[in-house]
């Protein structure tokens, strides 16, 4: 069987962290071509192209400083550049797509601290190829077939993390944040069952892509951090994103807008008060201090 070619499209902190694993595993396996190409959105750093810096210094100095990438990861320059992302890729490229989600803060993965992750693969054989490519002693992988559920967990958890950040900014404490996580998880499960055409089993939410990723995102991560600053200052989400994220993007507010649109269309906003409240605070001028009301009057308590 010919060796499989591996490329990484994107080079933010997660793309660069996974490049460390992929580079080492591809080099040490007969199944994969040892040269891994990484596609990068070109940026100038102190007068030098980011692609040139990575190719000569083997380090993404902007998004994952302090970590050397394997020398077999090179760079190809390309054009700049709530449907599931996997569906868009599947349609445009006419290829099978699997997804990976988990409690995987990029810097900790790059530091080789132990963590788990979940691969959602409708084609089980593909899932096992990705497991071989990505698994290490400190990056442990479970493969499940509910790919859409895995992917939705990765998107929806960012809305809940914004709510957790509001709690931190308002000084509500750990008990309140625990309620946000639990109620947020219930809304994630309910929305996924509403959205997905195929089977959705609650047990998938007990994998790393579900409850574990939700917890780590609500205590770390950019969505929580920016939402905390939003609650403490009078600055907009856009201003804080520009100030705090070094060129990275915030996913939670945008996802809440897409979700709100779907819920409004189905006349189901009242069943998802946490998701709705995050959207209304970020985009409709609702006072962040009112966030607590979506917890107090949640349907789960009725």
Coordinates of C-alpha atoms in Angstrom, one line a residue:
X1 CA 0.0 0.0 0.0
X2 CA 1.5 3.4 -1.0
X3 CA 2.4 5.8 1.9
X4 CA -0.3 8.3 2.7
X5 CA 0.5 12.0 2.2
X6 CA -0.2 14.2 5.2
X7 CA -0.7 18.0 5.1
X8 CA -1.9 20.5 7.7
X9 CA -4.1 23.4 6.6
X10 CA -3.7 26.2 9.1
X11 CA -1.0 27.2 11.4
X12 CA -2.4 28.8 14.5
X13 CA -1.5 27.6 17.9
X14 CA -3.5 24.3 17.5
X15 CA -2.3 23.7 13.9
X16 CA 1.3 24.2 15.1
X17 CA 0.8 22.0 18.2
X18 CA -0.6 19.1 16.2
X19 CA 2.2 19.6 13.6
X20 CA 4.7 18.5 16.4
X21 CA 2.8 15.2 16.8
X22 CA 2.1 14.6 13.1
X23 CA 5.7 15.4 12.1
X24 CA 7.2 12.9 14.6
X25 CA 4.6 10.1 13.9
X26 CA 4.8 10.5 10.1
X27 CA 8.6 10.3 10.2
X28 CA 8.5 7.1 12.3
X29 CA 5.9 5.1 10.3
X30 CA 5.9 3.2 7.0
X31 CA 2.2 4.1 6.5
X32 CA 2.8 7.8 6.0
X33 CA 5.0 9.9 3.7
X34 CA 7.7 11.5 6.0
X35 CA 7.3 15.0 4.4
X36 CA 4.4 16.9 6.0
X37 CA 3.3 20.2 4.3
X38 CA 1.7 22.9 6.4
X39 CA -0.3 25.6 4.8
X40 CA 0.0 29.0 6.4
X41 CA -1.9 32.3 6.2
X42 CA 1.1 34.5 5.2
X43 CA 2.0 37.3 7.7
X44 CA 5.0 39.5 8.1
X45 CA 6.8 39.3 11.4
X46 CA 9.5 41.9 12.0
X47 CA 9.9 42.3 8.2
X48 CA 10.2 38.5 7.5
X49 CA 7.5 36.1 6.1
X50 CA 6.1 33.8 8.7
X51 CA 6.6 30.9 6.2
X52 CA 10.3 31.7 5.9
X53 CA 10.7 31.8 9.7
X54 CA 9.0 28.4 10.2
X55 CA 11.1 26.9 7.4
X56 CA 14.4 28.2 8.7
X57 CA 13.9 28.3 12.4
X58 CA 11.3 25.5 12.6
X59 CA 9.2 27.5 15.1
X60 CA 5.9 29.4 14.7
X61 CA 7.1 32.4 16.6
X62 CA 3.7 34.1 16.6
X63 CA 1.2 31.4 17.5
X64 CA 3.3 28.8 19.3
X65 CA 6.5 30.4 20.4
X66 CA 9.1 28.3 22.3
X67 CA 8.3 25.0 20.5
X68 CA 10.4 23.6 17.7
X69 CA 8.5 21.9 14.8
X70 CA 10.0 18.8 13.2
X71 CA 12.2 19.6 10.2
X72 CA 10.0 17.3 8.0
X73 CA 7.1 19.8 8.4
X74 CA 7.7 22.3 5.5
X75 CA 5.5 25.2 4.2
X76 CA 3.4 25.6 1.0
X77 CA 2.0 29.1 0.3
X78 CA -1.7 29.3 -0.6
X79 CA -4.3 31.9 -1.3
X80 CA -5.6 33.9 1.6
X81 CA -8.1 32.9 2.6
X82 CA -24.6 26.6 11.1
X83 CA -23.3 24.5 8.4
X84 CA -20.8 22.1 9.9
X85 CA -17.3 22.9 8.6
X86 CA -16.9 19.2 7.8
X87 CA -20.0 19.4 5.6
X88 CA -18.6 22.3 3.7
X89 CA -15.2 20.5 3.1
X90 CA -17.1 17.3 2.2
X91 CA -19.2 19.1 -0.4
X92 CA -16.5 21.4 -1.9
X93 CA -13.7 18.8 -2.1
X94 CA -15.9 15.7 -2.4
X95 CA -13.9 13.7 0.2
X96 CA -14.6 11.9 3.4
X97 CA -14.0 14.0 6.5
X98 CA -13.3 13.0 10.1
X99 CA -13.1 15.4 13.1
X100 CA -11.0 15.7 16.2
X101 CA -12.2 17.5 19.4
X102 CA -11.1 17.3 23.0
X103 CA -9.8 18.9 26.1
X104 CA -6.7 19.9 24.2
X105 CA -5.3 23.3 25.1
X106 CA -2.7 23.8 22.4
X107 CA 0.2 24.9 24.6
X108 CA -0.3 21.9 26.9
X109 CA -0.4 19.5 23.9
X110 CA 2.8 21.0 22.6
X111 CA 4.4 20.7 26.1
X112 CA 3.5 16.9 25.8
X113 CA 1.3 17.1 29.0
X114 CA -1.1 14.1 29.2
X115 CA -4.5 14.6 27.6
X116 CA -7.3 12.8 25.9
X117 CA -9.1 13.6 22.6
X118 CA -11.9 12.2 20.5
X119 CA -12.0 11.5 16.8
X120 CA -15.4 11.4 15.2
X121 CA -15.2 9.2 12.0
X122 CA -18.2 8.0 10.2
X123 CA -15.8 5.7 8.3
X124 CA -14.3 3.6 11.1
X125 CA -11.2 2.6 9.0
X126 CA -10.4 6.3 8.5
X127 CA -10.7 6.9 12.2
X128 CA -8.1 4.3 12.9
X129 CA -5.7 5.7 10.3
X130 CA -6.0 9.1 12.1
X131 CA -5.5 7.4 15.4
X132 CA -2.2 5.9 14.2
X133 CA -1.1 9.3 12.8
X134 CA -1.9 11.3 15.9
X135 CA -1.8 9.1 19.0
X136 CA 1.2 9.3 21.4
X137 CA 1.7 8.1 25.0
X138 CA 0.6 11.5 26.2
X139 CA -2.1 12.2 23.5
X140 CA -4.6 9.4 23.9
X141 CA -7.4 9.0 21.4
X142 CA -10.8 7.4 21.4
X143 CA -12.6 6.9 18.0
X144 CA -16.4 7.2 17.8
X145 CA -18.7 7.1 14.8
X146 CA -20.9 10.1 15.8
X147 CA -18.8 12.6 13.9
X148 CA -21.4 15.4 13.8
X149 CA -21.9 15.1 17.6
X150 CA -18.2 15.4 18.2
X151 CA -18.0 18.5 15.9
X152 CA -21.0 20.2 17.4
X153 CA -19.5 19.7 20.9
X154 CA -16.4 21.6 19.7
X155 CA -18.5 24.5 18.5
X156 CA -21.2 24.8 21.2
X157 CA -18.8 24.5 24.1
X158 CA -17.4 27.9 23.1
X159 CA -20.8 29.6 23.8
X160 CA -20.9 28.1 27.3
X161 CA -17.3 29.3 27.8
X162 CA -18.4 32.8 27.1
X163 CA -21.0 32.4 29.8
X164 CA -18.3 31.1 32.2
X165 CA -16.2 34.2 31.4
X166 CA -19.2 36.5 32.2
X167 CA -19.4 34.7 35.6
X168 CA -15.7 35.3 36.3
X169 CA -15.9 38.9 35.3
X170 CA -18.9 39.5 37.5
X171 CA -17.2 37.7 40.5
X172 CA -19.9 35.0 40.8
X173 CA -17.6 32.2 42.0
X174 CA -17.1 28.5 41.3
X175 CA -20.6 27.3 42.3
X176 CA -22.2 29.5 39.7
X177 CA -19.7 28.5 37.1
X178 CA -20.4 24.9 37.8
X179 CA -24.1 25.6 37.2
X180 CA -23.2 27.3 33.9
X181 CA -21.2 24.2 32.8
X182 CA -24.0 21.8 33.8
X183 CA -26.8 23.8 32.2
X184 CA -24.6 24.6 29.2
X185 CA -24.0 20.9 28.7
X186 CA -27.7 20.2 28.9
X187 CA -28.3 22.8 26.2
X188 CA -25.5 21.3 24.1
X189 CA -27.1 17.9 24.2
X190 CA -30.6 19.2 23.5
X191 CA -29.4 21.3 20.5
X192 CA -27.3 18.5 19.1
X193 CA -30.4 16.2 19.2
X194 CA -32.4 18.9 17.5
X195 CA -29.8 19.6 14.8
X196 CA -28.3 16.2 13.9
X197 CA -30.3 14.0 11.5
X198 CA -28.5 10.8 12.6
X199 CA -28.2 9.0 16.0
X200 CA -27.1 11.2 19.0
X201 CA -26.3 9.2 22.1
X202 CA -25.7 11.0 25.4
X203 CA -22.6 8.8 26.1
X204 CA -20.6 10.7 23.4
X205 CA -20.9 13.8 25.6
X206 CA -18.9 11.8 28.3
X207 CA -16.0 11.5 25.9
X208 CA -13.2 14.1 25.9
X209 CA -15.0 16.1 23.1
X210 CA -17.9 16.7 25.5
X211 CA -17.7 17.3 29.2
X212 CA -13.9 17.3 29.4
X213 CA -13.5 19.9 26.6
X214 CA -16.3 21.9 28.1
X215 CA -14.6 22.0 31.5
X216 CA -11.2 23.0 30.3
X217 CA -12.6 25.7 28.0
X218 CA -14.7 27.2 30.8
X219 CA -11.6 27.5 33.0
X220 CA -9.0 28.4 30.4
X221 CA -9.1 29.3 26.7
X222 CA -9.7 32.5 24.8
X223 CA -13.5 32.6 24.9
X224 CA -13.6 32.6 28.7
X225 CA -10.8 35.1 28.9
X226 CA -12.2 37.7 26.5
X227 CA -15.7 37.3 28.0
X228 CA -14.3 38.0 31.5
X229 CA -12.7 41.2 30.2
X230 CA -16.0 42.1 28.5
X231 CA -17.8 41.8 31.8
X232 CA -15.2 44.0 33.6
X233 CA -14.8 46.7 31.0
X234 CA -17.1 48.7 28.7
X235 CA -15.2 47.6 25.6
X236 CA -16.8 45.7 22.8
X237 CA -16.0 42.0 21.9
X238 CA -14.3 43.2 18.7
X239 CA -12.0 45.6 20.6
X240 CA -11.1 43.0 23.1
X241 CA -10.4 40.4 20.4
X242 CA -8.0 42.8 18.7
X243 CA -6.3 43.7 22.0
X244 CA -6.0 40.3 23.6
X245 CA -5.7 37.5 21.0
X246 CA -2.6 38.3 18.9
X247 CA -4.4 37.7 15.6
X248 CA -6.5 34.7 16.7
X249 CA -10.3 34.7 16.4
X250 CA -13.0 34.3 19.0
X251 CA -15.5 31.5 18.2
X252 CA -18.1 31.7 21.0
X253 CA -20.0 34.9 20.1
X254 CA -20.2 34.1 16.4
X255 CA -21.4 30.6 17.1
X256 CA -24.1 32.0 19.5
X257 CA -25.3 34.2 16.6
X258 CA -25.7 31.2 14.3
X259 CA -27.4 29.1 16.9
X260 CA -29.7 31.9 17.9
X261 CA -30.8 32.3 14.2
X262 CA -31.7 28.6 14.1
X263 CA -33.5 28.7 17.4
X264 CA -35.5 31.8 16.4
X265 CA -36.6 30.2 13.2
X266 CA -37.9 27.1 15.1
X267 CA -39.4 29.3 17.9
X268 CA -37.3 27.5 20.5
X269 CA -35.4 30.4 22.1
X270 CA -37.1 29.8 25.5
X271 CA -35.8 26.3 25.7
X272 CA -32.2 27.5 25.4
X273 CA -31.9 30.5 27.7
X274 CA -28.1 30.2 28.3
X275 CA -27.3 30.2 24.5
X276 CA -29.8 33.0 23.9
X277 CA -28.5 35.1 26.8
X278 CA -24.9 34.9 25.5
X279 CA -26.0 36.1 22.1
X280 CA -28.2 38.9 23.5
X281 CA -25.4 40.2 25.7
X282 CA -22.8 40.0 22.9
X283 CA -24.9 41.5 20.1
X284 CA -28.2 43.1 21.3
X285 CA -27.0 45.2 24.2
X286 CA -28.4 43.2 27.0
X287 CA -26.6 44.0 30.2
X288 CA -24.0 41.4 31.2
X289 CA -25.2 41.7 34.8
X290 CA -28.5 40.1 33.7
X291 CA -26.7 36.9 32.7
X292 CA -27.6 35.4 36.1
X293 CA -31.3 35.4 35.2
X294 CA -30.9 32.8 32.5
X295 CA -29.5 30.5 35.2
X296 CA -32.2 31.3 37.8
X297 CA -35.1 30.7 35.5
X298 CA -33.7 27.8 33.4
X299 CA -36.2 25.2 32.2
X300 CA -34.0 22.6 33.9
X301 CA -35.2 24.1 37.2
X302 CA -38.9 24.1 36.4

